[in-house]
C-alpha atoms as a PDB file:
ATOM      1  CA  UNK A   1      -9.179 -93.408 -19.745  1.00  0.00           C
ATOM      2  CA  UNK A   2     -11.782 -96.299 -20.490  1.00  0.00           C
ATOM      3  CA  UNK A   3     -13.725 -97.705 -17.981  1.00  0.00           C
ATOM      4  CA  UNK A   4     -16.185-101.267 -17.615  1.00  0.00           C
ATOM      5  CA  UNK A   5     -16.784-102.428 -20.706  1.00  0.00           C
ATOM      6  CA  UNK A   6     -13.978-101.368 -22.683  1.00  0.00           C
ATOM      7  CA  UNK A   7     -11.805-102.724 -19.752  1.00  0.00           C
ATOM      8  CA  UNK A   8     -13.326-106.106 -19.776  1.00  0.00           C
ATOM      9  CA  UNK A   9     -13.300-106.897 -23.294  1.00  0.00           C
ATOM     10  CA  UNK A  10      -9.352-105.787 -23.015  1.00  0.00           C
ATOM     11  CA  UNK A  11      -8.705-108.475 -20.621  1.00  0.00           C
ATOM     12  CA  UNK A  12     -11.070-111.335 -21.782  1.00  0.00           C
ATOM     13  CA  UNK A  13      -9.208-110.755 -25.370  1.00  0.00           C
ATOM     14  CA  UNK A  14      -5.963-110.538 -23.830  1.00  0.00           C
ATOM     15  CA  UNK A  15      -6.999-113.913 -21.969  1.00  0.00           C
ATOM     16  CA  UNK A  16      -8.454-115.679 -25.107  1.00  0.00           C
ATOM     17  CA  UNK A  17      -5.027-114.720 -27.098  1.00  0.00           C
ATOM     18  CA  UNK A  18      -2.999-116.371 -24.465  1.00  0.00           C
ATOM     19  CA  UNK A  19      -5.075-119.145 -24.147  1.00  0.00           C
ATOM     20  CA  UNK A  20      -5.276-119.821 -28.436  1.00  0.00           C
ATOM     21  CA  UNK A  21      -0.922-119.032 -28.439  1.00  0.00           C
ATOM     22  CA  UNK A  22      -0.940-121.595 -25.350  1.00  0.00           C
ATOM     23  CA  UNK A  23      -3.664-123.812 -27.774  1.00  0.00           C
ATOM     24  CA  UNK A  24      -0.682-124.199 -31.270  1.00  0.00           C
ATOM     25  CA  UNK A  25       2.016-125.064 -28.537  1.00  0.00           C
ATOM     26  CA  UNK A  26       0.494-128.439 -29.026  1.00  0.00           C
ATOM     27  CA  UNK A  27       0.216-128.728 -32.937  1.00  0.00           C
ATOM     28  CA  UNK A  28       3.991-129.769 -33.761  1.00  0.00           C
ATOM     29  CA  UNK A  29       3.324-132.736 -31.358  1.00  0.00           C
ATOM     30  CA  UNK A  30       0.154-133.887 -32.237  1.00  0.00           C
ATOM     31  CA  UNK A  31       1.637-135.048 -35.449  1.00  0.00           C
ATOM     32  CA  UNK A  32       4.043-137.013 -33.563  1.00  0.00           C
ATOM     33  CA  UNK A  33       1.148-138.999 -32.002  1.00  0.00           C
ATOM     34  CA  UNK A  34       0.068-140.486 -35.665  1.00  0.00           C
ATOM     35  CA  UNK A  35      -1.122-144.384 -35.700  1.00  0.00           C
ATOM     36  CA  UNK A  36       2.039-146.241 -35.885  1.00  0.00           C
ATOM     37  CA  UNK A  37       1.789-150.177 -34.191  1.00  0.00           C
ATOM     38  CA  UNK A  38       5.767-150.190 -33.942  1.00  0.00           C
ATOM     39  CA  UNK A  39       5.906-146.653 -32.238  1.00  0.00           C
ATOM     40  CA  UNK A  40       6.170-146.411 -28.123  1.00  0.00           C
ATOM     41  CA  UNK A  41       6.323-143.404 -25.893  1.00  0.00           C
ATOM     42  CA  UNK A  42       9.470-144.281 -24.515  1.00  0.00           C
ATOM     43  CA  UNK A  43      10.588-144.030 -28.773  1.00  0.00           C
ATOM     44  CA  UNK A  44       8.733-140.834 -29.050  1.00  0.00           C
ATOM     45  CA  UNK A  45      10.018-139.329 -25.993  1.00  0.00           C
ATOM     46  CA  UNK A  46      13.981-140.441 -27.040  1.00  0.00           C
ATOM     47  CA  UNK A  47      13.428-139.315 -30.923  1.00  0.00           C
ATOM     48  CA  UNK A  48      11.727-136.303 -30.225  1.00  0.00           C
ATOM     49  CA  UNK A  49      12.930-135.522 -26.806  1.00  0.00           C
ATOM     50  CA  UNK A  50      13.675-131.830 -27.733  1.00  0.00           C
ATOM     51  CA  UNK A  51      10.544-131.234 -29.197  1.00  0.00           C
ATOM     52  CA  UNK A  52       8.640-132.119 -25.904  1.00  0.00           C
ATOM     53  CA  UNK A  53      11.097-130.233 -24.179  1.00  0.00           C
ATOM     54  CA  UNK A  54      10.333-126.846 -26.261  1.00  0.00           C
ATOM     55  CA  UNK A  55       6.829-127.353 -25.559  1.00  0.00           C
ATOM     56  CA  UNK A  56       6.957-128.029 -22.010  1.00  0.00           C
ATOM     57  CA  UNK A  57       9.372-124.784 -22.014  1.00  0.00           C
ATOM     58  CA  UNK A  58       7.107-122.818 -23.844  1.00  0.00           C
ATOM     59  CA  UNK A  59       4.226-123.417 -22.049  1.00  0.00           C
ATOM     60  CA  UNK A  60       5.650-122.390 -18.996  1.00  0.00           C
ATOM     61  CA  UNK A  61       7.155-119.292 -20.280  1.00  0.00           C
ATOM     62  CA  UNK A  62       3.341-118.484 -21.484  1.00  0.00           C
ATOM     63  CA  UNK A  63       2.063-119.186 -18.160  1.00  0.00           C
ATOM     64  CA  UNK A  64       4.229-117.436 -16.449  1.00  0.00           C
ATOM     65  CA  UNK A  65       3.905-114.475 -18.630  1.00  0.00           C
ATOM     66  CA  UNK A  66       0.271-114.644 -17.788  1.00  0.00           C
ATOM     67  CA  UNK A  67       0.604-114.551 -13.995  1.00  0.00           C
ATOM     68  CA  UNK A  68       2.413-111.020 -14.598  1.00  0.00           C
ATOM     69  CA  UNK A  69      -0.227-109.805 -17.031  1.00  0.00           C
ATOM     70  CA  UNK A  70      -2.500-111.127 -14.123  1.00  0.00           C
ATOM     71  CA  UNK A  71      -0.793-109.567 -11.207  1.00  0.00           C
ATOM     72  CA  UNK A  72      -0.980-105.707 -13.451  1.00  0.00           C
ATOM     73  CA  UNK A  73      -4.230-105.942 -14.010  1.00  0.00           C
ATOM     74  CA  UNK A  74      -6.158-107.413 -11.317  1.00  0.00           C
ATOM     75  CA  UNK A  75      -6.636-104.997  -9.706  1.00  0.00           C
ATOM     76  CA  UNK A  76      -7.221-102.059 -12.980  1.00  0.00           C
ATOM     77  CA  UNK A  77     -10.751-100.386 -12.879  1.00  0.00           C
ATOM     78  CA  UNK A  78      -9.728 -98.992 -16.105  1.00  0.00           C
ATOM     79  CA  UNK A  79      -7.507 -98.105 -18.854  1.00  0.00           C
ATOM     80  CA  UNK A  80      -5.452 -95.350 -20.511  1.00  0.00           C
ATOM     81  CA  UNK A  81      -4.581 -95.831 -24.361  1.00  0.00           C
ATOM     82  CA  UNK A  82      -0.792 -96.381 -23.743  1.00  0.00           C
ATOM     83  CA  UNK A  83      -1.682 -99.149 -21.228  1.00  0.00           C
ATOM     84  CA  UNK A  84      -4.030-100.948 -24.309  1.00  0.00           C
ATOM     85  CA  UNK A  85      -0.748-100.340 -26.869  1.00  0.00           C
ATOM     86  CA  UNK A  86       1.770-101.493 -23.955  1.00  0.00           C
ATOM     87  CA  UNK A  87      -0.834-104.749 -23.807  1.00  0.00           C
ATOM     88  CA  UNK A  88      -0.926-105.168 -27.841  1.00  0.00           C
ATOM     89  CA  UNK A  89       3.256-105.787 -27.528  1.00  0.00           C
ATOM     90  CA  UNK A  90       2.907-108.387 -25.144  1.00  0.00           C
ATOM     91  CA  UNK A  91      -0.008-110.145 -26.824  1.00  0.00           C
ATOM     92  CA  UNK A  92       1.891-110.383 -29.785  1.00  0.00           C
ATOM     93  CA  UNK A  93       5.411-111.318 -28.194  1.00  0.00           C
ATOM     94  CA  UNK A  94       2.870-114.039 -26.499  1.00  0.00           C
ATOM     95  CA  UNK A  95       1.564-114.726 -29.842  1.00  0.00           C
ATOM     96  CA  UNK A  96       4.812-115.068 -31.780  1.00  0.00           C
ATOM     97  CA  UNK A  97       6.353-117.429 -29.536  1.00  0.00           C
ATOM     98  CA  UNK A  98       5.437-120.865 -31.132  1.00  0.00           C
ATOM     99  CA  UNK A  99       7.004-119.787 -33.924  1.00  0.00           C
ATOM    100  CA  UNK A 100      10.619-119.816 -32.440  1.00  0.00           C
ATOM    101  CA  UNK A 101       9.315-122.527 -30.396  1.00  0.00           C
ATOM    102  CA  UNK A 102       9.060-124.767 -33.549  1.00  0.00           C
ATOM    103  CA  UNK A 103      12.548-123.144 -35.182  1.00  0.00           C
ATOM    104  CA  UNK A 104      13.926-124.284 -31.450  1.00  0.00           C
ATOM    105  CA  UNK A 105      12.569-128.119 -31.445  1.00  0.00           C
ATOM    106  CA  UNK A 106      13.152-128.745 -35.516  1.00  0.00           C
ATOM    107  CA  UNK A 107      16.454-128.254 -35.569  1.00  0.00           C
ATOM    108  CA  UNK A 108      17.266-129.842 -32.073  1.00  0.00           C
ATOM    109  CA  UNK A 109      18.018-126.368 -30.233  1.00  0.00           C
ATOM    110  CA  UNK A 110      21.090-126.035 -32.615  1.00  0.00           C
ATOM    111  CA  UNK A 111      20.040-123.330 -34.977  1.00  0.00           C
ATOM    112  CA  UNK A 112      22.167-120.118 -33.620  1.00  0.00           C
ATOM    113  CA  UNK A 113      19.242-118.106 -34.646  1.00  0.00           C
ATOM    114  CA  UNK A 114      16.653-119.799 -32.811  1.00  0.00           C
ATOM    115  CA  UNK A 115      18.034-119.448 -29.542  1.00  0.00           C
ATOM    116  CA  UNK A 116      18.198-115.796 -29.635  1.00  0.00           C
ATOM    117  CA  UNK A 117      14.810-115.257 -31.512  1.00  0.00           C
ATOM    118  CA  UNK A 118      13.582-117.157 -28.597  1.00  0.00           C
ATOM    119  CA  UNK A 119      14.805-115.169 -25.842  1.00  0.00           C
ATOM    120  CA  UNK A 120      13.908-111.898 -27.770  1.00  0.00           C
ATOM    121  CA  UNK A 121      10.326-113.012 -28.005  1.00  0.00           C
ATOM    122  CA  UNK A 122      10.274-113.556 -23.820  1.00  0.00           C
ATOM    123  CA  UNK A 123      12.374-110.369 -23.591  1.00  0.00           C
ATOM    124  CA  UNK A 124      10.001-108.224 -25.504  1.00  0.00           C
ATOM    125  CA  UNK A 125       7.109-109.781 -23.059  1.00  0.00           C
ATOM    126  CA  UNK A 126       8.872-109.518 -19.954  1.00  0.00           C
ATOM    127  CA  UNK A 127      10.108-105.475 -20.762  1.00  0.00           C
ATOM    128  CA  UNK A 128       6.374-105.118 -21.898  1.00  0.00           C
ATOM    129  CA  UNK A 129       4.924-105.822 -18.765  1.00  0.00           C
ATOM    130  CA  UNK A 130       7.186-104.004 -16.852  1.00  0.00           C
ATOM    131  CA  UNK A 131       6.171-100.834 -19.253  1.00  0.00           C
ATOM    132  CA  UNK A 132       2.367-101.906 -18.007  1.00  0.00           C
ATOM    133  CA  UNK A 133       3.567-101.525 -14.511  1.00  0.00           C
ATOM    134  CA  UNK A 134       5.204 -98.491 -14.647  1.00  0.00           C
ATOM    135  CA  UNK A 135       2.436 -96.890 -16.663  1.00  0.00           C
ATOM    136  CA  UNK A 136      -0.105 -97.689 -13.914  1.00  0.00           C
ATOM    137  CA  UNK A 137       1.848 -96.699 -11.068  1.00  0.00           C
ATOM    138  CA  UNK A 138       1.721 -93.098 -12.953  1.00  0.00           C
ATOM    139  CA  UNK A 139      -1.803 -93.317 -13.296  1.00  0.00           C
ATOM    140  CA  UNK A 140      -3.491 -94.129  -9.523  1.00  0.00           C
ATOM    141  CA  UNK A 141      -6.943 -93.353 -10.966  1.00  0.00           C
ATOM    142  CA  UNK A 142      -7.286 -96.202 -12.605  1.00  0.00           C
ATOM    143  CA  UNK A 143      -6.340 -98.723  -9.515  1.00  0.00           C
ATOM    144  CA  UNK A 144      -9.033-100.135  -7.486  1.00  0.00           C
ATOM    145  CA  UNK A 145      -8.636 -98.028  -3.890  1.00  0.00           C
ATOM    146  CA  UNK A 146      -8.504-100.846  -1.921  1.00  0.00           C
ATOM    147  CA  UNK A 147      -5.321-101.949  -3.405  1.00  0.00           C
ATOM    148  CA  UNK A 148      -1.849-102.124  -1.309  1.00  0.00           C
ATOM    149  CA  UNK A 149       1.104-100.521  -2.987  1.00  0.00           C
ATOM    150  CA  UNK A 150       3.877-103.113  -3.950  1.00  0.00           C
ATOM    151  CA  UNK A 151       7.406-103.237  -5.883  1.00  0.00           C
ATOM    152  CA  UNK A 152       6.422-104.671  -8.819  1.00  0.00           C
ATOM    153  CA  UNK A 153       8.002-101.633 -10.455  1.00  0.00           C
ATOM    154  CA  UNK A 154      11.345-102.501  -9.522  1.00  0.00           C
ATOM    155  CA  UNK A 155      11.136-106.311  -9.695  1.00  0.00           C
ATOM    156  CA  UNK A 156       9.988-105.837 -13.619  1.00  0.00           C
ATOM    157  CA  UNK A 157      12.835-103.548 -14.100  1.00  0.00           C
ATOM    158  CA  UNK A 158      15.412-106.156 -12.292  1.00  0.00           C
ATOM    159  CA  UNK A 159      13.915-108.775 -14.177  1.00  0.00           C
ATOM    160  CA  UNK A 160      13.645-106.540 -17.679  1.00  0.00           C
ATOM    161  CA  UNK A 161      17.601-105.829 -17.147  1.00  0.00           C
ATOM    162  CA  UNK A 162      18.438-109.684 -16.787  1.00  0.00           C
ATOM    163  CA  UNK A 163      16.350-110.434 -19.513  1.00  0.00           C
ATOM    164  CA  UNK A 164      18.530-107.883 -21.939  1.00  0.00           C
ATOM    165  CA  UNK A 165      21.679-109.679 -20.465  1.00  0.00           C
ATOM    166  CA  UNK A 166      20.046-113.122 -21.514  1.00  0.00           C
ATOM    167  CA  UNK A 167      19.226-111.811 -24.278  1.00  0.00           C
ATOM    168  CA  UNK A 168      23.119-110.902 -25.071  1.00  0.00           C
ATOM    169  CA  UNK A 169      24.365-114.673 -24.017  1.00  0.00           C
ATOM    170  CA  UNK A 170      21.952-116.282 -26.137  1.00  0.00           C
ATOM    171  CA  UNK A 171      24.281-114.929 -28.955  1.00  0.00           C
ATOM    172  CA  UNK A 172      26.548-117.124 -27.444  1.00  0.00           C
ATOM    173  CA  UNK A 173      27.045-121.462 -26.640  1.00  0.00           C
ATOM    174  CA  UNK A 174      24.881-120.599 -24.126  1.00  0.00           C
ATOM    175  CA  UNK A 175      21.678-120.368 -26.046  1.00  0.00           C
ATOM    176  CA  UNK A 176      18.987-121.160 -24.229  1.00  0.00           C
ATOM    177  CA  UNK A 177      20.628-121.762 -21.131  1.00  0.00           C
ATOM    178  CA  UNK A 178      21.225-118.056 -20.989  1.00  0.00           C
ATOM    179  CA  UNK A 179      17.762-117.601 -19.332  1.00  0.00           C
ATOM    180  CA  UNK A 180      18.937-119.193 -16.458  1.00  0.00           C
ATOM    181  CA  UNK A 181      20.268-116.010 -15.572  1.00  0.00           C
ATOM    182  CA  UNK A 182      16.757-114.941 -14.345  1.00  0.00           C
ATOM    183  CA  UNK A 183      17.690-117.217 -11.508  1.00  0.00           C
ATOM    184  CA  UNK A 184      19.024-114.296  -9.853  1.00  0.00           C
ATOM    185  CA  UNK A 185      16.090-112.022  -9.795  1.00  0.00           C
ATOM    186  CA  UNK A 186      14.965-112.907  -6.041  1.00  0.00           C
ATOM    187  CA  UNK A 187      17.995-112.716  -4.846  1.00  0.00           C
ATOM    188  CA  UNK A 188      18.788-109.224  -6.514  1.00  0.00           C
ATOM    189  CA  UNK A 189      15.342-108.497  -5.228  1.00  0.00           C
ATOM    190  CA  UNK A 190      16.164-109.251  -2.079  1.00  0.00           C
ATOM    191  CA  UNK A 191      19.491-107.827  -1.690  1.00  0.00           C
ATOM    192  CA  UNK A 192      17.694-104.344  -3.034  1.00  0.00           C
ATOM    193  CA  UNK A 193      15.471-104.427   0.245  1.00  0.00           C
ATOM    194  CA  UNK A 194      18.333-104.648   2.268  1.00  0.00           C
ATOM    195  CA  UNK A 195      19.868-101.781   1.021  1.00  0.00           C
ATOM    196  CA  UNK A 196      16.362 -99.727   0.954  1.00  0.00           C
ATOM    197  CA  UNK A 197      15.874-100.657   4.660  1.00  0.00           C
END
């Protein structure tokens, strides 16, 4: 287990990475923004409406993913070595995902490939961080002590399974819309409590 330091310079790097993958979100659309008198944002929004789209998707996936990395290791003191290998997956699933971004808004979120490269990436992300979860539940000496108990365990495993089952439709005319799916994880959630109580 690695303590201070070693801890620190985990999550600053972990922060910078998502930060620089957030960063090349932007790249494909800068070009679109090139000095052209004739050219309008209204035109640039209706010709490349899908690339804006894949961006403004992306990003959010990317911040989202963040809040979970967040919400595991706020409250760490430490680290064990399968917690810093469980983090390397996610950073590069976080990483990686401009690149199916781009495959996504270049060929007008028709390409059967792209859509399920693109859920893959957030599935390997999503499963990731559930890993981190479950790993520091098992290890309690490296939580802060003040820290109340929560079931983030089981959330990350409802949301992990609905990820694998978006991860199936996006084979199919679905696509992207398969992620929609993760719609139901509060209500699952919920209906879990019920059933607990």
């Amino acid at each position: 287990m690695e303590y201070e330091r070693g801890f620190d310079r985990l999550v600053n790097f972990s922060d910078a990475v998502v930060a620089i993958a957030a960063t090349l979100l932007i790249l494909p659309l800068v070009e679109l923004a090139e000095p052209d008198e004739s050219a309008q944002f209204v035109d640039i929004l209706r010709d490349h409406g899908v690339e804006l789209f894949a961006f403004a998707l992306s990003f959010l996936v990317i911040f989202s993913q963040w809040l979970s990395h967040h919400r595991v290791f706020r409250n760490l003191v430490g680290y064990t070595r399968s917690l810093m290998w469980v983090n390397f997956v996610w950073l590069l699933s976080i990483v990686f995902l401009p690149f199916p971004t781009k495959l996504i808004a270049e060929k007008s979120g028709y390409d059967a490939s792209a859509s399920p490269l693109y859920v893959a990436t957030i599935a390997v992300s999503v499963i990731a961080m559930f890993v981190a979860d479950v790993i520091v539940s098992r290890h309690p000496n490296i939580v802060a002590t003040d820290t109340p108990t929560s079931g983030s365990t089981r959330n990350g495993a409802i949301t992990s399974a609905l990820m694998l089952v978006a991860l199936g439709l996006s084979f199919t005319p679905l696509g992207l819309w398969s992620l929609l799916i993760l719609l139901l994880t509060a209500p699952i959630n919920r209906l879990e409590n019920r059933v607990a109580k």
